């Protein structure tokens, strides 16, 4: 009886895991499909803008220079995380991985972005304090 229950639970867990993995894989494919659809629409509707942006991207990100492509992808990924651009996160995570980045490196980049997104926001409290002080006499 216990084996039957454990077997049923194990099968259920496997089904849930497989289903969840399939859903996540579909979401990943969906994001890349959305990016491709958007890019195609940009090329169709705004060909000059799409070409100019593509040339800018190619000349900055995908060209070795003082920084490696991997380092540039890290910078772009950090900005994408702090700006909240889902498409950019996917694109630059993929670019970083293609450039040889490890999961540990990518997560560290994202952590730095999180810190910097929060840290500068914290410093704006100074302006809140200033405003409160200055407005006390006016109200």
Tab-separated table of N, CA and C in Angstrom:
chain	number	residue	atom	x	y	z
A	1	UNK	N	0.827	-1.196	0.000
A	1	UNK	CA	0.000	0.000	0.000
A	1	UNK	C	0.870	1.257	0.000
A	2	UNK	N	1.909	1.294	0.895
A	2	UNK	CA	2.784	2.453	0.958
A	2	UNK	C	3.503	2.652	-0.374
A	3	UNK	N	3.950	1.529	-0.987
A	3	UNK	CA	4.639	1.625	-2.282
A	3	UNK	C	3.723	2.219	-3.335
A	4	UNK	N	2.486	1.839	-3.328
A	4	UNK	CA	1.533	2.358	-4.303
A	4	UNK	C	1.357	3.859	-4.128
A	5	UNK	N	1.224	4.295	-2.885
A	5	UNK	CA	1.063	5.725	-2.604
A	5	UNK	C	2.321	6.478	-3.035
A	6	UNK	N	3.507	5.946	-2.659
A	6	UNK	CA	4.753	6.594	-3.050
A	6	UNK	C	4.913	6.622	-4.567
A	7	UNK	N	4.524	5.549	-5.217
A	7	UNK	CA	4.611	5.493	-6.676
A	7	UNK	C	3.696	6.539	-7.311
A	8	UNK	N	2.490	6.648	-6.790
A	8	UNK	CA	1.550	7.644	-7.315
A	8	UNK	C	2.087	9.052	-7.079
A	9	UNK	N	2.626	9.312	-5.896
A	9	UNK	CA	3.193	10.624	-5.600
A	9	UNK	C	4.385	10.929	-6.502
A	10	UNK	N	5.232	9.918	-6.711
A	10	UNK	CA	6.398	10.089	-7.570
A	10	UNK	C	5.978	10.379	-9.010
A	11	UNK	N	5.011	9.632	-9.504
A	11	UNK	CA	4.513	9.857	-10.866
A	11	UNK	C	3.896	11.248	-10.966
A	12	UNK	N	3.127	11.643	-9.965
A	12	UNK	CA	2.528	12.980	-9.949
A	12	UNK	C	3.589	14.063	-9.955
A	13	UNK	N	4.634	13.893	-9.143
A	13	UNK	CA	5.721	14.873	-9.096
A	13	UNK	C	6.424	14.960	-10.444
A	14	UNK	N	6.630	13.821	-11.083
A	14	UNK	CA	7.268	13.806	-12.407
A	14	UNK	C	6.406	14.526	-13.434
A	15	UNK	N	5.107	14.279	-13.390
A	15	UNK	CA	4.198	14.936	-14.340
A	15	UNK	C	4.218	16.441	-14.124
A	16	UNK	N	4.176	16.873	-12.868
A	16	UNK	CA	4.212	18.305	-12.567
A	16	UNK	C	5.540	18.900	-13.024
A	17	UNK	N	6.644	18.204	-12.743
A	17	UNK	CA	7.965	18.696	-13.144
A	17	UNK	C	8.078	18.807	-14.649
A	18	UNK	N	7.657	17.777	-15.355
A	18	UNK	CA	7.717	17.796	-16.823
A	18	UNK	C	6.825	18.898	-17.366
A	19	UNK	N	5.620	19.026	-16.828
A	19	UNK	CA	4.701	20.072	-17.288
A	19	UNK	C	5.281	21.453	-17.045
A	20	UNK	N	5.839	21.667	-15.860
A	20	UNK	CA	6.438	22.954	-15.537
A	20	UNK	C	7.613	23.248	-16.452
A	21	UNK	N	8.457	22.252	-16.686
A	21	UNK	CA	9.605	22.423	-17.574
A	21	UNK	C	9.139	22.764	-18.979
A	22	UNK	N	8.093	22.097	-19.443
A	22	UNK	CA	7.566	22.379	-20.777
A	22	UNK	C	6.993	23.794	-20.848
A	23	UNK	N	6.298	24.209	-19.807
A	23	UNK	CA	5.738	25.565	-19.773
A	23	UNK	C	6.866	26.588	-19.807
A	24	UNK	N	7.906	26.373	-18.989
A	24	UNK	CA	9.031	27.307	-18.967
A	24	UNK	C	9.740	27.338	-20.315
A	25	UNK	N	9.909	26.168	-20.931
A	25	UNK	CA	10.539	26.115	-22.260
A	25	UNK	C	9.681	26.847	-23.281
A	26	UNK	N	8.360	26.693	-23.187
A	26	UNK	CA	7.469	27.390	-24.114
A	26	UNK	C	7.537	28.896	-23.897
A	27	UNK	N	7.638	29.333	-22.636
A	27	UNK	CA	7.755	30.761	-22.354
A	27	UNK	C	9.043	31.310	-22.944
A	28	UNK	N	10.134	30.546	-22.802
A	28	UNK	CA	11.415	30.974	-23.351
A	28	UNK	C	11.306	31.122	-24.859
A	29	UNK	N	10.763	30.113	-25.512
A	29	UNK	CA	10.589	30.171	-26.955
A	29	UNK	C	9.664	31.324	-27.310
A	30	UNK	N	8.648	31.534	-26.506
A	30	UNK	CA	7.697	32.613	-26.746
A	30	UNK	C	8.383	33.974	-26.707
A	31	UNK	N	9.263	34.208	-25.733
A	31	UNK	CA	9.959	35.488	-25.630
A	31	UNK	C	10.832	35.697	-26.859
A	32	UNK	N	11.572	34.663	-27.274
A	32	UNK	CA	12.417	34.802	-28.457
A	32	UNK	C	11.575	34.985	-29.716
A	33	UNK	N	10.442	34.305	-29.786
A	33	UNK	CA	9.545	34.495	-30.936
A	33	UNK	C	8.998	35.916	-30.964
A	34	UNK	N	8.616	36.431	-29.798
A	34	UNK	CA	8.131	37.811	-29.720
A	34	UNK	C	9.218	38.788	-30.154
A	35	UNK	N	10.464	38.546	-29.720
A	35	UNK	CA	11.572	39.405	-30.112
A	35	UNK	C	11.761	39.362	-31.629
A	36	UNK	N	11.711	38.169	-32.195
A	36	UNK	CA	11.879	38.031	-33.645
A	36	UNK	C	10.741	38.710	-34.397
A	37	UNK	N	9.517	38.532	-33.908
A	37	UNK	CA	8.366	39.176	-34.545
A	37	UNK	C	8.493	40.697	-34.492
A	38	UNK	N	8.895	41.204	-33.332
A	38	UNK	CA	9.068	42.640	-33.172
A	38	UNK	C	10.159	43.160	-34.110
A	39	UNK	N	11.279	42.433	-34.174
A	39	UNK	CA	12.381	42.843	-35.053
A	39	UNK	C	11.938	42.867	-36.513
A	40	UNK	N	11.186	41.849	-36.912
A	40	UNK	CA	10.690	41.794	-38.295
A	40	UNK	C	9.759	42.973	-38.585
A	41	UNK	N	8.900	43.296	-37.611
A	41	UNK	CA	7.971	44.418	-37.797
A	41	UNK	C	8.743	45.738	-37.879
A	42	UNK	N	9.768	45.888	-37.047
A	42	UNK	CA	10.599	47.097	-37.106
A	42	UNK	C	11.261	47.222	-38.473
A	43	UNK	N	11.801	46.112	-38.962
A	43	UNK	CA	12.459	46.142	-40.272
A	43	UNK	C	11.471	46.488	-41.381
A	44	UNK	N	10.240	46.015	-41.249
A	44	UNK	CA	9.210	46.295	-42.257
A	44	UNK	C	8.712	47.730	-42.164
A	45	UNK	N	8.365	48.164	-40.948
A	45	UNK	CA	7.722	49.464	-40.755
A	45	UNK	C	8.713	50.633	-40.666
A	46	UNK	N	9.881	50.352	-40.097
A	46	UNK	CA	10.884	51.410	-39.886
A	46	UNK	C	12.260	50.897	-40.332
A	47	UNK	N	12.436	50.614	-41.626
A	47	UNK	CA	13.671	49.972	-42.079
A	47	UNK	C	14.932	50.786	-41.784
A	48	UNK	N	14.865	52.099	-41.907
A	48	UNK	CA	16.046	52.927	-41.646
A	48	UNK	C	16.435	52.883	-40.168
A	49	UNK	N	15.435	52.964	-39.306
A	49	UNK	CA	15.692	52.924	-37.861
A	49	UNK	C	16.235	51.551	-37.473
A	50	UNK	N	15.617	50.486	-37.969
A	50	UNK	CA	16.061	49.125	-37.655
A	50	UNK	C	17.498	48.910	-38.121
A	51	UNK	N	17.819	49.355	-39.327
A	51	UNK	CA	19.173	49.183	-39.854
A	51	UNK	C	20.190	49.987	-39.044
A	52	UNK	N	19.824	51.224	-38.698
A	52	UNK	CA	20.731	52.068	-37.920
A	52	UNK	C	20.987	51.466	-36.540
A	53	UNK	N	19.930	50.976	-35.901
A	53	UNK	CA	20.093	50.383	-34.577
A	53	UNK	C	20.933	49.118	-34.658
A	54	UNK	N	20.674	48.310	-35.681
A	54	UNK	CA	21.438	47.075	-35.868
A	54	UNK	C	22.916	47.388	-36.099
A	55	UNK	N	23.196	48.403	-36.910
A	55	UNK	CA	24.591	48.800	-37.155
A	55	UNK	C	25.250	49.311	-35.879
A	56	UNK	N	24.504	50.075	-35.091
A	56	UNK	CA	25.025	50.574	-33.816
A	56	UNK	C	25.359	49.408	-32.895
A	57	UNK	N	24.425	48.485	-32.783
A	57	UNK	CA	24.628	47.305	-31.938
A	57	UNK	C	25.845	46.509	-32.408
A	58	UNK	N	25.934	46.280	-33.699
A	58	UNK	CA	27.057	45.506	-34.241
A	58	UNK	C	28.394	46.192	-33.993
A	59	UNK	N	28.417	47.518	-34.136
A	59	UNK	CA	29.682	48.233	-33.988
A	59	UNK	C	30.100	48.408	-32.530
A	60	UNK	N	29.155	48.259	-31.613
A	60	UNK	CA	29.481	48.435	-30.196
A	60	UNK	C	29.595	47.091	-29.474
A	61	UNK	N	28.555	46.312	-29.504
A	61	UNK	CA	28.513	45.073	-28.723
A	61	UNK	C	29.299	43.942	-29.385
A	62	UNK	N	29.083	43.747	-30.661
A	62	UNK	CA	29.594	42.539	-31.327
A	62	UNK	C	30.924	42.748	-32.024
A	63	UNK	N	31.711	43.690	-31.533
A	63	UNK	CA	33.020	43.961	-32.098
A	63	UNK	C	34.014	43.986	-30.948
A	64	UNK	N	35.059	43.185	-31.053
A	64	UNK	CA	36.098	43.202	-30.018
A	64	UNK	C	36.742	44.584	-29.981
A	65	UNK	N	37.068	45.040	-28.814
A	65	UNK	CA	37.721	46.333	-28.635
A	65	UNK	C	38.496	46.297	-27.334
A	66	UNK	N	38.508	47.406	-26.623
A	66	UNK	CA	39.166	47.441	-25.320
A	66	UNK	C	38.487	46.471	-24.357
A	67	UNK	N	37.178	46.274	-24.555
A	67	UNK	CA	36.420	45.291	-23.771
A	67	UNK	C	36.090	44.108	-24.676
A	68	UNK	N	36.033	42.944	-24.075
A	68	UNK	CA	35.637	41.754	-24.832
A	68	UNK	C	34.126	41.779	-25.075
A	69	UNK	N	33.681	40.997	-26.017
A	69	UNK	CA	32.236	40.890	-26.271
A	69	UNK	C	31.526	40.405	-25.010
A	70	UNK	N	32.135	39.468	-24.312
A	70	UNK	CA	31.539	38.956	-23.068
A	70	UNK	C	31.366	40.078	-22.047
A	71	UNK	N	32.389	40.918	-21.883
A	71	UNK	CA	32.292	42.034	-20.933
A	71	UNK	C	31.201	43.017	-21.354
A	72	UNK	N	31.094	43.264	-22.645
A	72	UNK	CA	30.053	44.167	-23.148
A	72	UNK	C	28.666	43.582	-22.913
A	73	UNK	N	28.532	42.265	-23.101
A	73	UNK	CA	27.247	41.611	-22.829
A	73	UNK	C	26.899	41.726	-21.349
A	74	UNK	N	27.910	41.621	-20.485
A	74	UNK	CA	27.669	41.776	-19.047
A	74	UNK	C	27.139	43.177	-18.739
A	75	UNK	N	27.747	44.185	-19.327
A	75	UNK	CA	27.296	45.564	-19.093
A	75	UNK	C	25.857	45.724	-19.579
A	76	UNK	N	25.596	45.236	-20.803
A	76	UNK	CA	24.247	45.348	-21.361
A	76	UNK	C	23.235	44.588	-20.509
A	77	UNK	N	23.623	43.418	-20.014
A	77	UNK	CA	22.730	42.636	-19.160
A	77	UNK	C	22.436	43.377	-17.861
A	78	UNK	N	23.454	43.957	-17.258
A	78	UNK	CA	23.250	44.713	-16.019
A	78	UNK	C	22.292	45.878	-16.213
A	79	UNK	N	22.455	46.573	-17.320
A	79	UNK	CA	21.552	47.692	-17.614
A	79	UNK	C	20.143	47.170	-17.877
A	80	UNK	N	20.038	46.058	-18.593
A	80	UNK	CA	18.723	45.469	-18.887
A	80	UNK	C	17.988	45.104	-17.600
A	81	UNK	N	18.716	44.527	-16.648
A	81	UNK	CA	18.099	44.158	-15.363
A	81	UNK	C	17.648	45.420	-14.626
A	82	UNK	N	18.508	46.416	-14.557
A	82	UNK	CA	18.144	47.613	-13.795
A	82	UNK	C	17.052	48.428	-14.478
A	83	UNK	N	16.942	48.338	-15.809
A	83	UNK	CA	15.902	49.067	-16.543
A	83	UNK	C	14.608	48.256	-16.648
A	84	UNK	N	14.677	46.958	-16.339
A	84	UNK	CA	13.494	46.119	-16.391
A	84	UNK	C	13.059	45.768	-17.806
A	85	UNK	N	14.026	45.522	-18.705
A	85	UNK	CA	13.711	45.168	-20.087
A	85	UNK	C	13.823	43.653	-20.261
A	86	UNK	N	12.676	42.975	-20.251
A	86	UNK	CA	12.671	41.504	-20.330
A	86	UNK	C	13.347	41.005	-21.600
A	87	UNK	N	13.020	41.609	-22.743
A	87	UNK	CA	13.624	41.171	-23.997
A	87	UNK	C	15.141	41.339	-23.946
A	88	UNK	N	15.582	42.461	-23.414
A	88	UNK	CA	17.020	42.730	-23.322
A	88	UNK	C	17.702	41.728	-22.390
A	89	UNK	N	17.032	41.380	-21.298
A	89	UNK	CA	17.595	40.389	-20.370
A	89	UNK	C	17.825	39.074	-21.101
A	90	UNK	N	16.811	38.620	-21.836
A	90	UNK	CA	16.958	37.368	-22.581
A	90	UNK	C	18.067	37.478	-23.621
A	91	UNK	N	18.053	38.562	-24.391
A	91	UNK	CA	19.024	38.709	-25.477
A	91	UNK	C	20.453	38.769	-24.948
A	92	UNK	N	20.673	39.523	-23.874
A	92	UNK	CA	22.039	39.685	-23.379
A	92	UNK	C	22.482	38.532	-22.489
A	93	UNK	N	21.536	37.815	-21.881
A	93	UNK	CA	21.903	36.563	-21.207
A	93	UNK	C	22.360	35.564	-22.259
A	94	UNK	N	21.610	35.457	-23.345
A	94	UNK	CA	21.992	34.551	-24.442
A	94	UNK	C	23.335	34.972	-25.035
A	95	UNK	N	23.530	36.277	-25.231
A	95	UNK	CA	24.794	36.770	-25.776
A	95	UNK	C	25.966	36.479	-24.858
A	96	UNK	N	25.744	36.657	-23.563
A	96	UNK	CA	26.806	36.369	-22.592
A	96	UNK	C	27.151	34.880	-22.598
A	97	UNK	N	26.112	34.055	-22.636
A	97	UNK	CA	26.352	32.599	-22.670
A	97	UNK	C	27.103	32.216	-23.941
A	98	UNK	N	26.711	32.797	-25.060
A	98	UNK	CA	27.376	32.519	-26.341
A	98	UNK	C	28.836	32.950	-26.281
A	99	UNK	N	29.130	33.971	-25.496
A	99	UNK	CA	30.491	34.473	-25.353
A	99	UNK	C	31.286	33.720	-24.294
A	100	UNK	N	30.695	32.677	-23.723
A	100	UNK	CA	31.413	31.837	-22.768
A	100	UNK	C	31.151	32.129	-21.308
A	101	UNK	N	30.186	32.969	-21.005
A	101	UNK	CA	29.882	33.295	-19.608
A	101	UNK	C	29.274	32.093	-18.896
A	102	UNK	N	29.619	31.973	-17.640
A	102	UNK	CA	29.045	30.917	-16.810
A	102	UNK	C	27.788	31.432	-16.119
A	103	UNK	N	26.992	30.513	-15.613
A	103	UNK	CA	25.794	30.894	-14.857
A	103	UNK	C	26.188	31.745	-13.656
A	104	UNK	N	27.268	31.366	-12.988
A	104	UNK	CA	27.726	32.108	-11.817
A	104	UNK	C	28.078	33.556	-12.187
A	105	UNK	N	28.761	33.756	-13.309
A	105	UNK	CA	29.109	35.106	-13.745
A	105	UNK	C	27.855	35.916	-14.069
A	106	UNK	N	26.920	35.300	-14.779
A	106	UNK	CA	25.692	35.990	-15.164
A	106	UNK	C	24.891	36.399	-13.933
A	107	UNK	N	24.791	35.518	-12.957
A	107	UNK	CA	24.051	35.852	-11.733
A	107	UNK	C	24.759	36.942	-10.937
A	108	UNK	N	26.085	36.956	-10.977
A	108	UNK	CA	26.816	38.022	-10.289
A	108	UNK	C	26.564	39.364	-10.969
A	109	UNK	N	26.551	39.376	-12.294
A	109	UNK	CA	26.233	40.604	-13.029
A	109	UNK	C	24.835	41.092	-12.644
A	110	UNK	N	23.868	40.185	-12.632
A	110	UNK	CA	22.493	40.557	-12.278
A	110	UNK	C	22.423	41.063	-10.842
A	111	UNK	N	23.204	40.473	-9.960
A	111	UNK	CA	23.226	40.918	-8.557
A	111	UNK	C	23.796	42.320	-8.429
A	112	UNK	N	24.836	42.614	-9.182
A	112	UNK	CA	25.414	43.960	-9.168
A	112	UNK	C	24.388	44.965	-9.677
A	113	UNK	N	23.675	44.592	-10.747
A	113	UNK	CA	22.638	45.473	-11.293
A	113	UNK	C	21.554	45.730	-10.259
A	114	UNK	N	21.161	44.683	-9.544
A	114	UNK	CA	20.160	44.834	-8.488
A	114	UNK	C	20.645	45.806	-7.425
A	115	UNK	N	21.883	45.641	-7.013
A	115	UNK	CA	22.472	46.526	-6.008
A	115	UNK	C	22.482	47.975	-6.502
A	116	UNK	N	22.947	48.173	-7.734
A	116	UNK	CA	23.047	49.532	-8.264
A	116	UNK	C	21.675	50.140	-8.529
A	117	UNK	N	20.723	49.315	-8.848
A	117	UNK	CA	19.371	49.836	-9.045
A	117	UNK	C	18.798	50.321	-7.714
A	118	UNK	N	19.108	49.593	-6.659
A	118	UNK	CA	18.607	49.965	-5.337
A	118	UNK	C	19.411	51.065	-4.681
A	119	UNK	N	20.744	51.010	-4.815
A	119	UNK	CA	21.625	51.982	-4.175
A	119	UNK	C	21.361	53.412	-4.616
A	120	UNK	N	21.358	53.687	-5.914
A	120	UNK	CA	21.073	55.051	-6.347
A	120	UNK	C	19.691	55.536	-5.917
A	121	UNK	N	18.724	54.615	-5.883
A	121	UNK	CA	17.391	54.992	-5.401
A	121	UNK	C	17.446	55.425	-3.946
A	122	UNK	N	18.253	54.736	-3.173
A	122	UNK	CA	18.409	55.075	-1.758
A	122	UNK	C	18.979	56.484	-1.596
A	123	UNK	N	19.918	56.854	-2.455
A	123	UNK	CA	20.539	58.176	-2.318
A	123	UNK	C	19.549	59.309	-2.582
A	124	UNK	N	18.467	59.012	-3.298
A	124	UNK	CA	17.463	60.044	-3.551
A	124	UNK	C	16.665	60.396	-2.295
A	125	UNK	N	16.823	59.618	-1.244
A	125	UNK	CA	16.192	59.978	0.030
A	125	UNK	C	16.701	61.334	0.503
A	126	UNK	N	17.942	61.663	0.153
A	126	UNK	CA	18.509	62.976	0.505
A	126	UNK	C	17.596	64.091	0.019
A	127	UNK	N	17.082	63.951	-1.218
A	127	UNK	CA	16.221	64.978	-1.783
A	127	UNK	C	14.853	64.998	-1.097
A	128	UNK	N	14.401	63.869	-0.639
A	128	UNK	CA	13.153	63.815	0.125
A	128	UNK	C	13.348	64.556	1.447
A	129	UNK	N	14.475	64.281	2.122
A	129	UNK	CA	14.768	64.983	3.374
A	129	UNK	C	14.866	66.485	3.138
A	130	UNK	N	15.572	66.883	2.062
A	130	UNK	CA	15.707	68.313	1.737
A	130	UNK	C	14.343	68.945	1.494
A	131	UNK	N	13.509	68.271	0.705
A	131	UNK	CA	12.182	68.801	0.388
A	131	UNK	C	11.350	68.957	1.655
A	132	UNK	N	11.400	67.965	2.518
A	132	UNK	CA	10.652	68.039	3.768
A	132	UNK	C	11.091	69.233	4.601
A	133	UNK	N	12.393	69.433	4.693
A	133	UNK	CA	12.920	70.550	5.472
A	133	UNK	C	12.494	71.889	4.853
A	134	UNK	N	12.646	71.997	3.544
A	134	UNK	CA	12.342	73.254	2.853
A	134	UNK	C	10.844	73.559	2.863
A	135	UNK	N	10.019	72.532	2.795
A	135	UNK	CA	8.579	72.734	2.716
A	135	UNK	C	7.923	72.944	4.077
A	136	UNK	N	8.621	72.661	5.138
A	136	UNK	CA	8.067	72.865	6.485
A	136	UNK	C	7.629	74.307	6.689
A	137	UNK	N	8.417	75.232	6.244
A	137	UNK	CA	8.117	76.641	6.425
A	137	UNK	C	7.024	77.151	5.517
A	138	UNK	N	6.764	76.469	4.420
A	138	UNK	CA	5.785	76.926	3.433
A	138	UNK	C	4.388	76.425	3.774
A	139	UNK	N	4.267	75.272	4.281
A	139	UNK	CA	2.967	74.639	4.523
A	139	UNK	C	2.271	75.213	5.691
